[in-house]
Tab-separated table of C-alpha atoms in Angstrom:
chain	number	residue	atom	x	y	z
A	1	UNK	CA	70.522	26.482	-3.293
A	2	UNK	CA	71.363	27.436	0.438
A	3	UNK	CA	71.785	23.812	1.638
A	4	UNK	CA	74.153	23.272	-1.649
A	5	UNK	CA	76.444	26.028	-0.538
A	6	UNK	CA	76.473	24.643	3.218
A	7	UNK	CA	77.490	21.223	1.787
A	8	UNK	CA	80.169	22.622	-0.255
A	9	UNK	CA	81.644	24.647	2.821
A	10	UNK	CA	81.715	21.320	5.060
A	11	UNK	CA	83.419	19.383	2.093
A	12	UNK	CA	86.408	21.339	1.229
A	13	UNK	CA	89.085	19.584	-0.705
A	14	UNK	CA	92.082	21.237	0.740
A	15	UNK	CA	90.744	21.190	4.778
A	16	UNK	CA	90.087	18.527	7.294
A	17	UNK	CA	86.876	16.549	6.882
A	18	UNK	CA	83.884	17.857	9.054
A	19	UNK	CA	83.100	15.526	11.994
A	20	UNK	CA	79.574	15.773	11.104
A	21	UNK	CA	80.409	13.904	7.836
A	22	UNK	CA	82.582	11.157	9.409
A	23	UNK	CA	81.426	7.672	8.819
A	24	UNK	CA	80.350	5.579	11.659
A	25	UNK	CA	83.290	3.237	10.929
A	26	UNK	CA	85.850	6.045	11.247
A	27	UNK	CA	84.588	7.277	14.584
A	28	UNK	CA	84.553	3.481	15.907
A	29	UNK	CA	88.220	3.314	14.988
A	30	UNK	CA	89.045	6.641	16.510
A	31	UNK	CA	87.501	5.756	19.958
A	32	UNK	CA	89.185	2.272	19.700
A	33	UNK	CA	92.685	3.876	19.082
A	34	UNK	CA	91.921	6.342	22.035
A	35	UNK	CA	91.080	3.255	24.326
A	36	UNK	CA	94.241	1.496	23.131
A	37	UNK	CA	96.300	4.523	24.427
A	38	UNK	CA	94.877	4.338	27.867
A	39	UNK	CA	94.985	0.638	28.052
A	40	UNK	CA	97.971	-1.018	29.849
A	41	UNK	CA	99.338	-4.121	28.341
A	42	UNK	CA	99.236	-6.700	31.158
A	43	UNK	CA	101.188	-9.931	30.590
A	44	UNK	CA	102.884	-12.620	32.789
A	45	UNK	CA	106.638	-12.394	32.430
A	46	UNK	CA	107.876	-15.883	31.665
A	47	UNK	CA	110.034	-17.421	34.599
A	48	UNK	CA	113.158	-17.343	32.260
A	49	UNK	CA	113.049	-13.950	31.638
A	50	UNK	CA	112.659	-13.135	35.436
A	51	UNK	CA	115.934	-15.329	35.956
A	52	UNK	CA	117.664	-13.654	33.117
A	53	UNK	CA	116.754	-10.024	34.287
A	54	UNK	CA	116.388	-9.961	37.845
A	55	UNK	CA	118.438	-13.014	39.284
A	56	UNK	CA	121.433	-13.611	37.088
A	57	UNK	CA	122.677	-10.017	37.241
A	58	UNK	CA	123.329	-9.858	40.934
A	59	UNK	CA	124.373	-13.437	40.819
A	60	UNK	CA	127.167	-12.682	38.304
A	61	UNK	CA	128.080	-9.614	40.281
A	62	UNK	CA	128.570	-11.445	43.413
A	63	UNK	CA	130.646	-14.122	41.712
A	64	UNK	CA	132.743	-11.480	39.929
A	65	UNK	CA	133.506	-10.244	43.603
A	66	UNK	CA	134.367	-13.546	44.810
A	67	UNK	CA	136.729	-14.425	41.783
A	68	UNK	CA	138.543	-10.788	42.181
A	69	UNK	CA	138.765	-11.442	46.059
A	70	UNK	CA	140.232	-14.822	45.532
A	71	UNK	CA	142.579	-13.531	42.934
A	72	UNK	CA	143.870	-10.728	45.195
A	73	UNK	CA	144.616	-13.260	47.901
A	74	UNK	CA	146.458	-15.624	45.599
A	75	UNK	CA	148.537	-12.824	44.285
A	76	UNK	CA	149.388	-11.990	47.755
A	77	UNK	CA	149.016	-8.139	47.354
A	78	UNK	CA	148.892	-8.097	51.233
A	79	UNK	CA	149.429	-10.512	54.236
A	80	UNK	CA	146.752	-13.212	54.701
A	81	UNK	CA	145.929	-11.754	58.221
A	82	UNK	CA	144.914	-8.608	56.613
A	83	UNK	CA	142.807	-9.854	53.636
A	84	UNK	CA	141.550	-13.372	54.305
A	85	UNK	CA	140.415	-15.851	51.612
A	86	UNK	CA	136.503	-16.155	50.941
A	87	UNK	CA	136.945	-19.891	52.165
A	88	UNK	CA	138.050	-18.476	55.740
A	89	UNK	CA	135.087	-16.118	55.949
A	90	UNK	CA	133.040	-19.027	54.767
A	91	UNK	CA	134.315	-21.314	57.355
A	92	UNK	CA	133.700	-18.399	60.146
A	93	UNK	CA	130.073	-18.430	59.103
A	94	UNK	CA	129.953	-22.054	59.136
A	95	UNK	CA	131.241	-22.343	62.555
A	96	UNK	CA	128.607	-19.793	64.025
A	97	UNK	CA	125.883	-21.682	62.226
A	98	UNK	CA	126.895	-24.792	63.845
A	99	UNK	CA	127.090	-23.096	67.122
A	100	UNK	CA	123.433	-21.948	66.578
A	101	UNK	CA	124.665	-18.261	67.054
A	102	UNK	CA	124.428	-16.758	63.401
A	103	UNK	CA	120.649	-16.157	63.186
A	104	UNK	CA	120.487	-15.109	66.886
A	105	UNK	CA	123.161	-12.273	66.101
A	106	UNK	CA	121.445	-11.220	62.907
A	107	UNK	CA	117.862	-11.047	64.596
A	108	UNK	CA	119.107	-9.371	67.632
A	109	UNK	CA	120.280	-6.361	65.331
A	110	UNK	CA	117.152	-6.490	62.737
A	111	UNK	CA	114.666	-6.519	65.392
A	112	UNK	CA	116.217	-3.678	67.320
A	113	UNK	CA	116.403	-1.816	63.736
A	114	UNK	CA	112.847	-2.321	62.760
A	115	UNK	CA	111.220	-1.653	66.185
A	116	UNK	CA	113.213	1.644	65.936
A	117	UNK	CA	112.332	2.260	62.433
A	118	UNK	CA	108.540	2.275	63.292
A	119	UNK	CA	108.922	4.415	66.116
A	120	UNK	CA	110.957	6.780	64.066
A	121	UNK	CA	107.988	6.590	61.465
A	122	UNK	CA	105.449	7.160	64.259
A	123	UNK	CA	107.097	10.212	65.293
A	124	UNK	CA	108.368	11.454	61.976
A	125	UNK	CA	105.189	11.383	60.107
A	126	UNK	CA	103.149	13.924	62.307
A	127	UNK	CA	106.047	16.147	62.652
A	128	UNK	CA	106.580	16.192	58.984
A	129	UNK	CA	102.996	17.023	58.284
A	130	UNK	CA	103.036	19.701	60.983
A	131	UNK	CA	106.206	21.293	59.524
A	132	UNK	CA	104.844	21.027	56.084
A	133	UNK	CA	101.423	22.725	56.749
A	134	UNK	CA	102.145	25.193	59.401
A	135	UNK	CA	104.294	27.986	58.521
A	136	UNK	CA	105.083	28.978	61.914
A	137	UNK	CA	106.473	25.566	62.753
A	138	UNK	CA	108.431	25.400	59.622
A	139	UNK	CA	110.230	28.498	60.230
A	140	UNK	CA	110.982	27.679	63.814
A	141	UNK	CA	112.047	23.836	63.691
A	142	UNK	CA	112.652	23.283	59.684
A	143	UNK	CA	116.296	24.486	59.393
A	144	UNK	CA	116.697	22.254	62.910
A	145	UNK	CA	115.468	19.514	60.998
A	146	UNK	CA	117.807	19.975	58.262
A	147	UNK	CA	120.819	20.228	60.167
A	148	UNK	CA	119.988	16.990	62.331
A	149	UNK	CA	119.746	15.064	59.157
A	150	UNK	CA	123.093	16.141	58.311
A	151	UNK	CA	124.453	15.356	61.731
A	152	UNK	CA	126.460	12.046	61.790
A	153	UNK	CA	124.328	9.783	64.076
A	154	UNK	CA	127.530	8.622	65.837
A	155	UNK	CA	127.749	11.665	67.489
A	156	UNK	CA	124.502	10.815	69.663
A	157	UNK	CA	126.052	7.771	71.038
A	158	UNK	CA	128.109	9.204	73.775
A	159	UNK	CA	125.374	11.482	75.382
A	160	UNK	CA	122.720	8.680	74.707
A	161	UNK	CA	124.947	6.346	76.937
A	162	UNK	CA	125.433	8.985	79.676
A	163	UNK	CA	121.700	9.849	79.800
A	164	UNK	CA	120.166	6.374	79.484
A	165	UNK	CA	122.805	4.007	80.161
A	166	UNK	CA	123.832	0.802	78.226
A	167	UNK	CA	120.501	-0.683	77.343
A	168	UNK	CA	118.114	-0.895	74.847
A	169	UNK	CA	116.274	2.480	75.363
A	170	UNK	CA	119.775	4.065	74.450
A	171	UNK	CA	120.039	2.253	71.232
A	172	UNK	CA	116.416	3.244	70.148
A	173	UNK	CA	117.046	6.896	71.240
A	174	UNK	CA	120.243	6.986	68.863
A	175	UNK	CA	118.006	5.521	65.997
A	176	UNK	CA	115.334	7.934	66.665
A	177	UNK	CA	117.681	10.864	66.586
A	178	UNK	CA	119.079	9.507	63.220
A	179	UNK	CA	115.910	8.599	61.336
A	180	UNK	CA	113.127	10.976	62.339
A	181	UNK	CA	114.697	14.085	60.736
A	182	UNK	CA	114.999	12.179	57.378
A	183	UNK	CA	111.365	10.833	57.396
A	184	UNK	CA	110.002	14.338	58.412
A	185	UNK	CA	112.002	16.070	55.915
A	186	UNK	CA	111.241	13.416	53.080
A	187	UNK	CA	107.372	13.978	54.009
A	188	UNK	CA	107.940	17.792	53.889
A	189	UNK	CA	109.514	17.638	50.367
A	190	UNK	CA	106.781	15.479	49.164
A	191	UNK	CA	103.938	17.793	50.351
A	192	UNK	CA	105.766	20.790	48.860
A	193	UNK	CA	105.531	18.919	45.562
A	194	UNK	CA	101.706	18.473	45.494
A	195	UNK	CA	100.018	20.410	42.694
A	196	UNK	CA	97.912	23.347	44.404
A	197	UNK	CA	95.208	22.336	42.138
A	198	UNK	CA	94.994	18.994	44.134
A	199	UNK	CA	94.200	21.056	47.292
A	200	UNK	CA	91.725	23.515	45.624
A	201	UNK	CA	89.836	20.591	44.395
A	202	UNK	CA	89.997	18.890	47.649
A	203	UNK	CA	88.811	22.017	49.375
A	204	UNK	CA	85.908	22.298	46.726
A	205	UNK	CA	84.723	18.603	47.627
A	206	UNK	CA	84.798	19.334	51.280
A	207	UNK	CA	88.264	17.785	51.924
A	208	UNK	CA	89.605	20.163	54.611
A	209	UNK	CA	91.626	19.705	57.671
A	210	UNK	CA	92.610	16.037	58.888
A	211	UNK	CA	90.218	14.702	55.908
A	212	UNK	CA	91.990	16.782	53.317
A	213	UNK	CA	95.337	15.658	54.726
A	214	UNK	CA	94.511	11.930	54.591
A	215	UNK	CA	92.777	11.936	51.235
A	216	UNK	CA	94.619	14.726	49.185
A	217	UNK	CA	97.897	15.543	50.843
A	218	UNK	CA	99.274	12.155	51.987
A	219	UNK	CA	98.448	10.309	48.935
A	220	UNK	CA	99.912	12.889	46.628
A	221	UNK	CA	102.909	13.373	48.673
A	222	UNK	CA	103.474	9.432	48.765
A	223	UNK	CA	106.405	9.424	46.458
A	224	UNK	CA	108.433	12.114	48.450
A	225	UNK	CA	107.291	10.316	51.468
A	226	UNK	CA	108.204	7.052	50.443
A	227	UNK	CA	111.977	8.273	49.709
A	228	UNK	CA	112.099	9.835	53.061
A	229	UNK	CA	111.152	6.272	54.562
A	230	UNK	CA	113.870	4.611	52.829
A	231	UNK	CA	116.418	7.188	53.808
A	232	UNK	CA	115.219	6.887	57.295
A	233	UNK	CA	115.601	3.188	57.138
A	234	UNK	CA	119.273	3.648	55.994
A	235	UNK	CA	119.883	6.091	58.735
A	236	UNK	CA	118.217	3.660	61.275
A	237	UNK	CA	120.333	0.826	60.206
A	238	UNK	CA	123.551	2.846	60.055
A	239	UNK	CA	122.701	4.511	63.493
A	240	UNK	CA	122.223	1.171	65.120
A	241	UNK	CA	125.373	-0.320	63.721
A	242	UNK	CA	127.262	2.819	65.282
A	243	UNK	CA	125.409	2.417	68.789
A	244	UNK	CA	126.474	-1.242	68.948
A	245	UNK	CA	130.038	-0.885	67.902
A	246	UNK	CA	130.762	1.895	70.351
A	247	UNK	CA	128.415	1.076	73.255
A	248	UNK	CA	129.205	-2.744	73.090
A	249	UNK	CA	128.460	-4.695	76.545
A	250	UNK	CA	127.258	-8.181	77.356
A	251	UNK	CA	124.000	-6.661	78.941
A	252	UNK	CA	123.041	-5.617	75.620
A	253	UNK	CA	123.009	-9.193	73.648
A	254	UNK	CA	125.504	-9.980	70.833
A	255	UNK	CA	124.287	-7.865	67.388
A	256	UNK	CA	126.093	-7.504	64.222
A	257	UNK	CA	127.822	-4.664	65.610
A	258	UNK	CA	129.068	-6.086	68.655
A	259	UNK	CA	130.081	-9.024	66.777
A	260	UNK	CA	132.281	-6.697	64.476
A	261	UNK	CA	133.967	-5.059	67.509
A	262	UNK	CA	134.511	-8.314	69.212
A	263	UNK	CA	136.248	-9.580	66.073
A	264	UNK	CA	138.226	-6.406	65.843
A	265	UNK	CA	139.625	-6.716	69.487
A	266	UNK	CA	140.443	-10.443	68.831
A	267	UNK	CA	142.001	-9.530	65.333
A	268	UNK	CA	139.744	-12.051	63.763
A	269	UNK	CA	139.818	-10.615	60.149
A	270	UNK	CA	137.721	-13.478	58.750
A	271	UNK	CA	135.195	-12.633	61.602
A	272	UNK	CA	135.297	-8.949	60.819
A	273	UNK	CA	134.623	-9.548	57.127
A	274	UNK	CA	131.841	-11.773	57.956
A	275	UNK	CA	130.185	-9.108	60.126
A	276	UNK	CA	130.663	-6.616	57.453
A	277	UNK	CA	128.882	-8.953	54.891
A	278	UNK	CA	126.009	-9.688	57.212
A	279	UNK	CA	125.277	-6.119	57.847
A	280	UNK	CA	125.401	-5.390	53.987
A	281	UNK	CA	123.189	-8.344	53.256
A	282	UNK	CA	120.492	-7.196	55.906
A	283	UNK	CA	120.534	-3.838	54.000
A	284	UNK	CA	120.109	-5.301	50.902
A	285	UNK	CA	117.311	-7.743	52.113
A	286	UNK	CA	115.303	-5.287	53.734
A	287	UNK	CA	115.290	-3.008	50.608
A	288	UNK	CA	114.282	-5.894	48.283
A	289	UNK	CA	111.454	-7.132	50.411
A	290	UNK	CA	109.977	-3.929	51.696
A	291	UNK	CA	110.942	-0.919	49.841
A	292	UNK	CA	111.338	-2.234	46.354
A	293	UNK	CA	107.556	-3.852	46.336
A	294	UNK	CA	106.235	-0.307	47.964
A	295	UNK	CA	108.074	1.773	44.880
A	296	UNK	CA	106.661	-0.664	42.423
A	297	UNK	CA	103.215	-0.364	44.115
A	298	UNK	CA	103.465	3.451	43.983
A	299	UNK	CA	104.769	3.522	40.179
A	300	UNK	CA	101.948	1.171	39.183
A	301	UNK	CA	99.231	3.034	41.183
A	302	UNK	CA	100.076	6.292	39.077
A	303	UNK	CA	100.371	4.280	35.825
A	304	UNK	CA	104.287	4.653	35.530
A	305	UNK	CA	105.163	1.091	35.513
A	306	UNK	CA	103.694	-1.646	33.327
A	307	UNK	CA	102.230	-4.651	35.205
A	308	UNK	CA	104.057	-7.963	34.570
């Protein structure tokens, strides 16, 4: 009689079924459903879809810009020497290519920018960790880093020339002064967003000091750190261009900034537009080749992006 009462309590007509009475098939279906929620659908994106989604839009955008540019020239909205046609800019690029100077000019600036950026990463990363983890250091130099980040990097060109002269050391100094604060502040922002539970769990497992920083803090702060690196590269490139334009000298070699300034001095508008486009293309190429893959890797490692 007692067993009958227990059974009747388990099988209430208006309530949910007791897990004890669930059939094996139902439990297997529930487990499969949970596994499906956790699984990431991985498929290979067809080449046609890649072309339509990633290649075609920028190509169309560039084509539209060229068409509007050509229409403005044909409409004679201003004098030709102020707004040259795209064909004139292309002729200027072709002339530099035939002379063998186009790639040399681009590489001079790119090599300086990348080396200066790597130096900025080497300095800004430990500085950011120090500011983020030591309260006294943050109180002392945290506001200074924020102020340096908002200071235009072009302001450092004049004192850098006086201190170091017209050489590559001056270029690197301007890059560091422009990029290090951005990288350090980005890392500080990323560390501040690390959940305290991660830090407590790390300490419980013995991850303290340098080990905790390497295994807990840096991986958890990676999104903010990556944003700081991306902004640091932008500051590095802009700082370098400002330094090359202002501190132009034959001893420094011909970079993109010097090319822009030389064409301005000779009133060569096609050359000016060519230099501007080359500076723009380098910035886009670095973002597409370096930072975009890093961002996708971070998102995939956190399950925020479906692998294709």
